[in-house]
JSON list of C-alpha atoms in Angstrom, two decimals:
[
{"chain": "A", "resi": 1, "resn": "MET", "atom": "CA", "xyz": [0.00, 0.00, 0.00]},
{"chain": "A", "resi": 2, "resn": "ASN", "atom": "CA", "xyz": [1.39, 3.41, -0.88]},
{"chain": "A", "resi": 3, "resn": "GLY", "atom": "CA", "xyz": [1.19, 6.55, 1.23]},
{"chain": "A", "resi": 4, "resn": "LEU", "atom": "CA", "xyz": [-1.84, 7.84, -0.70]},
{"chain": "A", "resi": 5, "resn": "SER", "atom": "CA", "xyz": [-3.99, 4.77, -0.10]},
{"chain": "A", "resi": 6, "resn": "LYS", "atom": "CA", "xyz": [-6.91, 5.10, 2.25]},
{"chain": "A", "resi": 7, "resn": "GLY", "atom": "CA", "xyz": [-7.23, 1.31, 2.54]},
{"chain": "A", "resi": 8, "resn": "ILE", "atom": "CA", "xyz": [-10.51, -0.55, 2.44]},
{"chain": "A", "resi": 9, "resn": "ARG", "atom": "CA", "xyz": [-13.33, 1.78, 3.49]},
{"chain": "A", "resi": 10, "resn": "LYS", "atom": "CA", "xyz": [-16.76, 0.28, 2.84]},
{"chain": "A", "resi": 11, "resn": "VAL", "atom": "CA", "xyz": [-17.41, -3.28, 1.66]},
{"chain": "A", "resi": 12, "resn": "GLU", "atom": "CA", "xyz": [-20.38, -5.29, 0.53]},
{"chain": "A", "resi": 13, "resn": "ILE", "atom": "CA", "xyz": [-20.48, -9.02, 1.24]},
{"chain": "A", "resi": 14, "resn": "ALA", "atom": "CA", "xyz": [-23.08, -10.80, -0.91]},
{"chain": "A", "resi": 15, "resn": "LEU", "atom": "CA", "xyz": [-24.23, -14.41, -0.71]},
{"chain": "A", "resi": 16, "resn": "ARG", "atom": "CA", "xyz": [-26.33, -16.43, -3.16]},
{"chain": "A", "resi": 17, "resn": "TRP", "atom": "CA", "xyz": [-27.66, -19.98, -3.39]},
{"chain": "A", "resi": 18, "resn": "ASP", "atom": "CA", "xyz": [-30.44, -21.83, -5.18]},
{"chain": "A", "resi": 19, "resn": "PRO", "atom": "CA", "xyz": [-33.58, -22.92, -3.32]},
{"chain": "A", "resi": 20, "resn": "SER", "atom": "CA", "xyz": [-33.95, -26.46, -2.00]},
{"chain": "A", "resi": 21, "resn": "PRO", "atom": "CA", "xyz": [-35.69, -29.01, -4.23]},
{"chain": "A", "resi": 22, "resn": "PRO", "atom": "CA", "xyz": [-39.48, -29.34, -3.75]},
{"chain": "A", "resi": 23, "resn": "GLY", "atom": "CA", "xyz": [-40.36, -31.33, -0.64]},
{"chain": "A", "resi": 24, "resn": "GLU", "atom": "CA", "xyz": [-37.03, -30.57, 1.08]},
{"chain": "A", "resi": 25, "resn": "PRO", "atom": "CA", "xyz": [-36.65, -28.11, 4.00]},
{"chain": "A", "resi": 26, "resn": "PRO", "atom": "CA", "xyz": [-35.60, -24.63, 2.88]},
{"chain": "A", "resi": 27, "resn": "THR", "atom": "CA", "xyz": [-31.86, -23.93, 2.75]},
{"chain": "A", "resi": 28, "resn": "ASP", "atom": "CA", "xyz": [-31.01, -20.87, 4.86]},
{"chain": "A", "resi": 29, "resn": "LEU", "atom": "CA", "xyz": [-27.53, -19.35, 4.80]},
{"chain": "A", "resi": 30, "resn": "ASP", "atom": "CA", "xyz": [-26.74, -16.39, 7.04]},
{"chain": "A", "resi": 31, "resn": "LEU", "atom": "CA", "xyz": [-24.00, -13.79, 6.94]},
{"chain": "A", "resi": 32, "resn": "VAL", "atom": "CA", "xyz": [-22.42, -13.07, 10.33]},
{"chain": "A", "resi": 33, "resn": "ALA", "atom": "CA", "xyz": [-19.91, -10.33, 11.20]},
{"chain": "A", "resi": 34, "resn": "ALA", "atom": "CA", "xyz": [-17.99, -9.62, 14.38]},
{"chain": "A", "resi": 35, "resn": "PRO", "atom": "CA", "xyz": [-15.64, -6.77, 15.26]},
{"chain": "A", "resi": 36, "resn": "TYR", "atom": "CA", "xyz": [-12.79, -7.33, 17.71]},
{"chain": "A", "resi": 37, "resn": "LEU", "atom": "CA", "xyz": [-11.06, -4.82, 19.93]},
{"chain": "A", "resi": 38, "resn": "ALA", "atom": "CA", "xyz": [-7.59, -3.73, 18.81]},
{"chain": "A", "resi": 39, "resn": "SER", "atom": "CA", "xyz": [-6.38, -4.60, 22.31]},
{"chain": "A", "resi": 40, "resn": "ASP", "atom": "CA", "xyz": [-7.61, -8.22, 21.93]},
{"chain": "A", "resi": 41, "resn": "PRO", "atom": "CA", "xyz": [-8.02, -8.96, 18.18]},
{"chain": "A", "resi": 42, "resn": "HIS", "atom": "CA", "xyz": [-8.36, -12.74, 18.66]},
{"chain": "A", "resi": 43, "resn": "GLY", "atom": "CA", "xyz": [-10.40, -12.71, 21.87]},
{"chain": "A", "resi": 44, "resn": "ASP", "atom": "CA", "xyz": [-14.15, -12.50, 22.26]},
{"chain": "A", "resi": 45, "resn": "PRO", "atom": "CA", "xyz": [-16.02, -10.38, 19.71]},
{"chain": "A", "resi": 46, "resn": "ALA", "atom": "CA", "xyz": [-17.21, -6.97, 20.89]},
{"chain": "A", "resi": 47, "resn": "TYR", "atom": "CA", "xyz": [-20.60, -7.91, 19.38]},
{"chain": "A", "resi": 48, "resn": "VAL", "atom": "CA", "xyz": [-21.99, -10.12, 16.60]},
{"chain": "A", "resi": 49, "resn": "VAL", "atom": "CA", "xyz": [-24.19, -8.95, 13.73]},
{"chain": "A", "resi": 50, "resn": "HIS", "atom": "CA", "xyz": [-26.50, -11.52, 12.09]},
{"chain": "A", "resi": 51, "resn": "PHE", "atom": "CA", "xyz": [-30.12, -11.81, 10.93]},
{"chain": "A", "resi": 52, "resn": "ASP", "atom": "CA", "xyz": [-32.47, -9.51, 12.84]},
{"chain": "A", "resi": 53, "resn": "SER", "atom": "CA", "xyz": [-29.59, -7.40, 14.16]},
{"chain": "A", "resi": 54, "resn": "ARG", "atom": "CA", "xyz": [-27.16, -4.65, 13.27]},
{"chain": "A", "resi": 55, "resn": "SER", "atom": "CA", "xyz": [-24.18, -3.06, 14.94]},
{"chain": "A", "resi": 56, "resn": "PRO", "atom": "CA", "xyz": [-24.94, -0.60, 17.75]},
{"chain": "A", "resi": 57, "resn": "ASP", "atom": "CA", "xyz": [-23.34, 2.23, 15.75]},
{"chain": "A", "resi": 58, "resn": "GLY", "atom": "CA", "xyz": [-24.88, 1.28, 12.39]},
{"chain": "A", "resi": 59, "resn": "THR", "atom": "CA", "xyz": [-21.54, 0.48, 10.72]},
{"chain": "A", "resi": 60, "resn": "ILE", "atom": "CA", "xyz": [-22.43, -3.17, 10.00]},
{"chain": "A", "resi": 61, "resn": "THR", "atom": "CA", "xyz": [-25.84, -3.74, 8.46]},
{"chain": "A", "resi": 62, "resn": "LEU", "atom": "CA", "xyz": [-27.57, -6.73, 6.96]},
{"chain": "A", "resi": 63, "resn": "ASN", "atom": "CA", "xyz": [-29.32, -5.11, 3.98]},
{"chain": "A", "resi": 64, "resn": "ARG", "atom": "CA", "xyz": [-31.00, -8.23, 2.62]},
{"chain": "A", "resi": 65, "resn": "ASP", "atom": "CA", "xyz": [-31.85, -11.47, 4.41]},
{"chain": "A", "resi": 66, "resn": "SER", "atom": "CA", "xyz": [-33.19, -14.61, 2.74]},
{"chain": "A", "resi": 67, "resn": "THR", "atom": "CA", "xyz": [-34.41, -17.71, 4.52]},
{"chain": "A", "resi": 68, "resn": "ASP", "atom": "CA", "xyz": [-34.74, -19.86, 1.40]},
{"chain": "A", "resi": 69, "resn": "GLY", "atom": "CA", "xyz": [-32.54, -18.63, -1.49]},
{"chain": "A", "resi": 70, "resn": "LYS", "atom": "CA", "xyz": [-35.56, -17.72, -3.64]},
{"chain": "A", "resi": 71, "resn": "GLY", "atom": "CA", "xyz": [-34.31, -14.26, -4.59]},
{"chain": "A", "resi": 72, "resn": "PHE", "atom": "CA", "xyz": [-32.79, -13.15, -7.87]},
{"chain": "A", "resi": 73, "resn": "GLY", "atom": "CA", "xyz": [-29.01, -12.88, -7.84]},
{"chain": "A", "resi": 74, "resn": "TYR", "atom": "CA", "xyz": [-27.58, -12.37, -4.39]},
{"chain": "A", "resi": 75, "resn": "ASP", "atom": "CA", "xyz": [-30.03, -13.36, -1.67]},
{"chain": "A", "resi": 76, "resn": "GLU", "atom": "CA", "xyz": [-28.25, -12.01, 1.39]},
{"chain": "A", "resi": 77, "resn": "VAL", "atom": "CA", "xyz": [-26.20, -8.79, 1.46]},
{"chain": "A", "resi": 78, "resn": "MET", "atom": "CA", "xyz": [-24.24, -7.15, 4.29]},
{"chain": "A", "resi": 79, "resn": "THR", "atom": "CA", "xyz": [-22.50, -3.76, 4.31]},
{"chain": "A", "resi": 80, "resn": "VAL", "atom": "CA", "xyz": [-19.49, -3.10, 6.55]},
{"chain": "A", "resi": 81, "resn": "GLU", "atom": "CA", "xyz": [-18.45, 0.55, 6.85]},
{"chain": "A", "resi": 82, "resn": "LEU", "atom": "CA", "xyz": [-14.89, 0.08, 8.07]},
{"chain": "A", "resi": 83, "resn": "ASP", "atom": "CA", "xyz": [-14.06, 3.79, 7.74]},
{"chain": "A", "resi": 84, "resn": "ARG", "atom": "CA", "xyz": [-16.75, 4.60, 10.33]},
{"chain": "A", "resi": 85, "resn": "LEU", "atom": "CA", "xyz": [-15.76, 1.95, 12.91]},
{"chain": "A", "resi": 86, "resn": "ALA", "atom": "CA", "xyz": [-14.42, 3.38, 16.16]},
{"chain": "A", "resi": 87, "resn": "GLU", "atom": "CA", "xyz": [-10.63, 3.34, 16.64]},
{"chain": "A", "resi": 88, "resn": "ARG", "atom": "CA", "xyz": [-11.00, 0.78, 19.45]},
{"chain": "A", "resi": 89, "resn": "TYR", "atom": "CA", "xyz": [-11.70, -1.91, 16.81]},
{"chain": "A", "resi": 90, "resn": "GLY", "atom": "CA", "xyz": [-8.77, -3.44, 14.99]},
{"chain": "A", "resi": 91, "resn": "ARG", "atom": "CA", "xyz": [-10.28, -6.48, 13.31]},
{"chain": "A", "resi": 92, "resn": "VAL", "atom": "CA", "xyz": [-13.57, -7.55, 11.71]},
{"chain": "A", "resi": 93, "resn": "VAL", "atom": "CA", "xyz": [-14.29, -11.17, 10.74]},
{"chain": "A", "resi": 94, "resn": "VAL", "atom": "CA", "xyz": [-17.16, -12.12, 8.41]},
{"chain": "A", "resi": 95, "resn": "GLY", "atom": "CA", "xyz": [-18.61, -15.62, 8.16]},
{"chain": "A", "resi": 96, "resn": "VAL", "atom": "CA", "xyz": [-21.42, -17.65, 6.66]},
{"chain": "A", "resi": 97, "resn": "VAL", "atom": "CA", "xyz": [-23.55, -20.08, 8.69]},
{"chain": "A", "resi": 98, "resn": "ILE", "atom": "CA", "xyz": [-25.90, -22.74, 7.33]},
{"chain": "A", "resi": 99, "resn": "GLN", "atom": "CA", "xyz": [-28.97, -22.91, 9.54]},
{"chain": "A", "resi": 100, "resn": "GLN", "atom": "CA", "xyz": [-29.47, -26.49, 10.65]},
{"chain": "A", "resi": 101, "resn": "HIS", "atom": "CA", "xyz": [-32.84, -28.29, 10.55]},
{"chain": "A", "resi": 102, "resn": "GLN", "atom": "CA", "xyz": [-33.69, -31.94, 11.23]},
{"chain": "A", "resi": 103, "resn": "THR", "atom": "CA", "xyz": [-30.95, -33.25, 8.91]},
{"chain": "A", "resi": 104, "resn": "PRO", "atom": "CA", "xyz": [-27.46, -31.70, 9.20]},
{"chain": "A", "resi": 105, "resn": "LEU", "atom": "CA", "xyz": [-26.53, -29.72, 6.10]},
{"chain": "A", "resi": 106, "resn": "THR", "atom": "CA", "xyz": [-23.04, -28.86, 4.83]},
{"chain": "A", "resi": 107, "resn": "PHE", "atom": "CA", "xyz": [-21.94, -26.72, 1.89]},
{"chain": "A", "resi": 108, "resn": "SER", "atom": "CA", "xyz": [-21.93, -29.86, -0.29]},
{"chain": "A", "resi": 109, "resn": "GLY", "atom": "CA", "xyz": [-25.72, -29.97, 0.14]},
{"chain": "A", "resi": 110, "resn": "VAL", "atom": "CA", "xyz": [-26.31, -26.32, -0.76]},
{"chain": "A", "resi": 111, "resn": "ALA", "atom": "CA", "xyz": [-27.27, -25.84, -4.39]},
{"chain": "A", "resi": 112, "resn": "ASN", "atom": "CA", "xyz": [-25.03, -23.40, -6.30]},
{"chain": "A", "resi": 113, "resn": "PRO", "atom": "CA", "xyz": [-23.67, -21.32, -3.40]},
{"chain": "A", "resi": 114, "resn": "GLY", "atom": "CA", "xyz": [-21.68, -18.22, -4.19]},
{"chain": "A", "resi": 115, "resn": "LEU", "atom": "CA", "xyz": [-19.93, -15.39, -2.39]},
{"chain": "A", "resi": 116, "resn": "ARG", "atom": "CA", "xyz": [-18.82, -11.98, -3.63]},
{"chain": "A", "resi": 117, "resn": "ILE", "atom": "CA", "xyz": [-16.95, -9.35, -1.63]},
{"chain": "A", "resi": 118, "resn": "ARG", "atom": "CA", "xyz": [-16.51, -5.94, -3.19]},
{"chain": "A", "resi": 119, "resn": "GLU", "atom": "CA", "xyz": [-15.64, -2.36, -2.45]},
{"chain": "A", "resi": 120, "resn": "GLY", "atom": "CA", "xyz": [-17.69, -0.16, -4.73]},
{"chain": "A", "resi": 121, "resn": "TYR", "atom": "CA", "xyz": [-17.47, -1.83, -8.13]},
{"chain": "A", "resi": 122, "resn": "ASP", "atom": "CA", "xyz": [-14.13, -3.51, -7.39]},
{"chain": "A", "resi": 123, "resn": "VAL", "atom": "CA", "xyz": [-14.52, -7.22, -6.66]},
{"chain": "A", "resi": 124, "resn": "LEU", "atom": "CA", "xyz": [-12.12, -8.17, -3.86]},
{"chain": "A", "resi": 125, "resn": "ALA", "atom": "CA", "xyz": [-13.00, -11.89, -3.76]},
{"chain": "A", "resi": 126, "resn": "GLU", "atom": "CA", "xyz": [-15.40, -14.50, -5.09]},
{"chain": "A", "resi": 127, "resn": "ASP", "atom": "CA", "xyz": [-15.87, -18.09, -3.95]},
{"chain": "A", "resi": 128, "resn": "ASP", "atom": "CA", "xyz": [-18.19, -21.08, -4.40]},
{"chain": "A", "resi": 129, "resn": "PHE", "atom": "CA", "xyz": [-17.38, -22.83, -1.08]},
{"chain": "A", "resi": 130, "resn": "GLY", "atom": "CA", "xyz": [-15.83, -25.72, -3.02]},
{"chain": "A", "resi": 131, "resn": "GLY", "atom": "CA", "xyz": [-12.92, -25.85, -0.57]},
{"chain": "A", "resi": 132, "resn": "VAL", "atom": "CA", "xyz": [-15.14, -26.34, 2.48]},
{"chain": "A", "resi": 133, "resn": "GLN", "atom": "CA", "xyz": [-17.72, -28.87, 1.22]},
{"chain": "A", "resi": 134, "resn": "GLY", "atom": "CA", "xyz": [-17.98, -30.72, 4.56]},
{"chain": "A", "resi": 135, "resn": "ALA", "atom": "CA", "xyz": [-18.37, -27.58, 6.70]},
{"chain": "A", "resi": 136, "resn": "THR", "atom": "CA", "xyz": [-21.56, -26.20, 8.27]},
{"chain": "A", "resi": 137, "resn": "ALA", "atom": "CA", "xyz": [-20.13, -22.67, 8.46]},
{"chain": "A", "resi": 138, "resn": "ALA", "atom": "CA", "xyz": [-17.09, -20.75, 7.21]},
{"chain": "A", "resi": 139, "resn": "THR", "atom": "CA", "xyz": [-15.20, -17.55, 7.76]},
{"chain": "A", "resi": 140, "resn": "VAL", "atom": "CA", "xyz": [-15.00, -15.72, 4.44]},
{"chain": "A", "resi": 141, "resn": "ALA", "atom": "CA", "xyz": [-13.15, -12.46, 5.13]},
{"chain": "A", "resi": 142, "resn": "GLU", "atom": "CA", "xyz": [-10.98, -10.70, 7.63]},
{"chain": "A", "resi": 143, "resn": "PHE", "atom": "CA", "xyz": [-10.35, -6.96, 7.78]},
{"chain": "A", "resi": 144, "resn": "VAL", "atom": "CA", "xyz": [-7.51, -5.70, 9.97]},
{"chain": "A", "resi": 145, "resn": "ARG", "atom": "CA", "xyz": [-5.72, -2.47, 10.76]},
{"chain": "A", "resi": 146, "resn": "GLU", "atom": "CA", "xyz": [-2.75, -1.44, 12.83]},
{"chain": "A", "resi": 147, "resn": "GLY", "atom": "CA", "xyz": [-3.59, 1.37, 15.23]},
{"chain": "A", "resi": 148, "resn": "THR", "atom": "CA", "xyz": [-5.43, 4.07, 13.31]},
{"chain": "A", "resi": 149, "resn": "GLY", "atom": "CA", "xyz": [-3.95, 2.97, 9.98]},
{"chain": "A", "resi": 150, "resn": "PRO", "atom": "CA", "xyz": [-5.90, 1.88, 6.92]},
{"chain": "A", "resi": 151, "resn": "TRP", "atom": "CA", "xyz": [-8.01, -1.26, 6.85]},
{"chain": "A", "resi": 152, "resn": "GLU", "atom": "CA", "xyz": [-6.60, -4.21, 4.91]},
{"chain": "A", "resi": 153, "resn": "PHE", "atom": "CA", "xyz": [-8.53, -7.13, 3.45]},
{"chain": "A", "resi": 154, "resn": "ARG", "atom": "CA", "xyz": [-7.36, -10.68, 4.09]},
{"chain": "A", "resi": 155, "resn": "PRO", "atom": "CA", "xyz": [-9.31, -13.08, 1.87]},
{"chain": "A", "resi": 156, "resn": "GLY", "atom": "CA", "xyz": [-9.80, -16.78, 2.47]},
{"chain": "A", "resi": 157, "resn": "VAL", "atom": "CA", "xyz": [-12.62, -19.20, 3.14]},
{"chain": "A", "resi": 158, "resn": "GLN", "atom": "CA", "xyz": [-12.07, -21.48, 6.14]},
{"chain": "A", "resi": 159, "resn": "GLY", "atom": "CA", "xyz": [-14.57, -24.15, 7.12]},
{"chain": "A", "resi": 160, "resn": "PHE", "atom": "CA", "xyz": [-16.10, -24.86, 10.51]},
{"chain": "A", "resi": 161, "resn": "ASP", "atom": "CA", "xyz": [-18.20, -27.83, 11.59]},
{"chain": "A", "resi": 162, "resn": "GLY", "atom": "CA", "xyz": [-20.42, -27.41, 14.58]},
{"chain": "A", "resi": 163, "resn": "ASP", "atom": "CA", "xyz": [-23.32, -25.56, 16.11]},
{"chain": "A", "resi": 164, "resn": "PRO", "atom": "CA", "xyz": [-24.05, -22.07, 14.69]},
{"chain": "A", "resi": 165, "resn": "ALA", "atom": "CA", "xyz": [-23.87, -20.56, 18.19]},
{"chain": "A", "resi": 166, "resn": "ASP", "atom": "CA", "xyz": [-20.40, -22.08, 18.66]},
{"chain": "A", "resi": 167, "resn": "PHE", "atom": "CA", "xyz": [-19.29, -20.62, 15.34]},
{"chain": "A", "resi": 168, "resn": "ALA", "atom": "CA", "xyz": [-20.25, -17.07, 16.41]},
{"chain": "A", "resi": 169, "resn": "ARG", "atom": "CA", "xyz": [-18.13, -17.49, 19.54]},
{"chain": "A", "resi": 170, "resn": "THR", "atom": "CA", "xyz": [-15.09, -19.03, 17.82]},
{"chain": "A", "resi": 171, "resn": "MET", "atom": "CA", "xyz": [-15.04, -17.45, 14.33]},
{"chain": "A", "resi": 172, "resn": "GLY", "atom": "CA", "xyz": [-12.45, -14.93, 15.42]},
{"chain": "A", "resi": 173, "resn": "ALA", "atom": "CA", "xyz": [-9.86, -17.49, 16.49]},
{"chain": "A", "resi": 174, "resn": "THR", "atom": "CA", "xyz": [-6.52, -17.03, 14.76]},
{"chain": "A", "resi": 175, "resn": "ARG", "atom": "CA", "xyz": [-6.97, -17.73, 11.06]},
{"chain": "A", "resi": 176, "resn": "ARG", "atom": "CA", "xyz": [-4.61, -20.00, 9.15]},
{"chain": "A", "resi": 177, "resn": "SER", "atom": "CA", "xyz": [-2.42, -18.23, 6.61]}
]
């Protein structure tokens, strides 16, 4: 990054998938985001944003929420305004959780999943969850900054297998490089 760069400022994380076949329970994927204090970037999240919630300061918002994938294009969209986050935050982790019904569901059972992360019109990352087929959830992005410096994007999809509530508590654990 050169001296003129302002870093990553405002990102959109978008998620798409096809609906379940007729007679099957609906497939419901959820975007989840959690900011971490700069003083403890791998500790407990300061708060978690998911369906039916938003950040206390309005910097992380779920703009579109789908419970069945029946939308056109991207079914679930979240906006993270990194440039507005308080200086006390030094890390934001974004993940995707598959809501579990009677039968456990992994990404291999989700029809045509897709992820796009962009800043404005610039696509920062795209993924189809092919690398985490056996997972029930995955972290999909990490944004970090040193002190009051610019935000940097660290891409990478990492799978998780377990209860969605456990994922929200552990998604900020140190990510593999």
